[in-house]
């Protein structure tokens, strides 16, 4: 993957919602994307990963406290725990789940970043969810979207 980037202490949260339909194809793309992140930024002292699967409820699948230090083990955990959801995604629920995920981190100095990936539009009205410093990216014409949300430490 090239030169190792200089990575600050980082808690990287991933909130994923993949709905039925083309779920297997979308799950494959999400897994590959997460594996690329792991390959690029590694695991260990600098970067810790957390995973939430959400629709109208959010479930923490990999907490920051899991202390996975081997990229192969983390990739396997993502493969095992990343599942499709049965209902449409709710960004507000994802953010509530992310708050719980980040509150579980023991690293107060780590930058907190949440990446939200979904293949359907959120049932939350776009203007109704306060996301702070964020950018929404529409990935393609199928409606898949990703948000990059930076959470500032208090």
GROMACS .gro file of C-alpha atoms in nm, residues 76-130:
model
   55
   76UNK     CA    1  -1.183  -1.141   1.032
   77UNK     CA    2  -1.386  -0.974   1.310
   78UNK     CA    3  -1.525  -0.723   1.059
   79UNK     CA    4  -1.612  -1.005   0.816
   80UNK     CA    5  -1.787  -1.200   1.093
   81UNK     CA    6  -1.976  -0.909   1.250
   82UNK     CA    7  -2.076  -0.698   0.949
   83UNK     CA    8  -2.432  -0.796   0.857
   84UNK     CA    9  -2.717  -0.649   0.656
   85UNK     CA   10  -3.002  -0.475   0.836
   86UNK     CA   11  -3.374  -0.527   0.797
   87UNK     CA   12  -3.496  -0.165   0.803
   88UNK     CA   13  -3.402   0.170   0.651
   89UNK     CA   14  -3.110   0.353   0.814
   90UNK     CA   15  -3.159   0.633   1.065
   91UNK     CA   16  -2.858   0.864   1.087
   92UNK     CA   17  -2.976   1.002   1.422
   93UNK     CA   18  -2.966   0.647   1.566
   94UNK     CA   19  -2.619   0.594   1.419
   95UNK     CA   20  -2.493   0.910   1.589
   96UNK     CA   21  -2.643   0.804   1.923
   97UNK     CA   22  -2.469   0.465   1.884
   98UNK     CA   23  -2.146   0.641   1.791
   99UNK     CA   24  -2.162   0.851   2.107
  100UNK     CA   25  -2.181   0.528   2.312
  101UNK     CA   26  -1.899   0.378   2.106
  102UNK     CA   27  -1.670   0.680   2.160
  103UNK     CA   28  -1.763   0.707   2.528
  104UNK     CA   29  -1.632   0.352   2.565
  105UNK     CA   30  -1.286   0.456   2.447
  106UNK     CA   31  -1.022   0.479   2.718
  107UNK     CA   32  -0.809   0.720   2.511
  108UNK     CA   33  -0.917   1.074   2.592
  109UNK     CA   34  -0.645   1.233   2.376
  110UNK     CA   35  -0.726   1.033   2.062
  111UNK     CA   36  -0.898   1.213   1.777
  112UNK     CA   37  -1.246   1.070   1.727
  113UNK     CA   38  -1.361   1.017   1.369
  114UNK     CA   39  -1.683   0.852   1.258
  115UNK     CA   40  -1.738   0.728   0.905
  116UNK     CA   41  -2.101   0.645   0.826
  117UNK     CA   42  -2.170   0.421   0.527
  118UNK     CA   43  -2.522   0.343   0.410
  119UNK     CA   44  -2.684   0.224   0.090
  120UNK     CA   45  -3.015   0.403   0.148
  121UNK     CA   46  -3.119   0.754   0.245
  122UNK     CA   47  -3.163   0.809   0.618
  123UNK     CA   48  -3.517   0.822   0.754
  124UNK     CA   49  -3.400   1.124   0.959
  125UNK     CA   50  -3.463   1.448   0.779
  126UNK     CA   51  -3.127   1.584   0.657
  127UNK     CA   52  -3.164   1.914   0.846
  128UNK     CA   53  -3.292   1.751   1.165
  129UNK     CA   54  -2.969   1.578   1.264
  130UNK     CA   55  -2.692   1.782   1.422
   0.00000   0.00000   0.00000
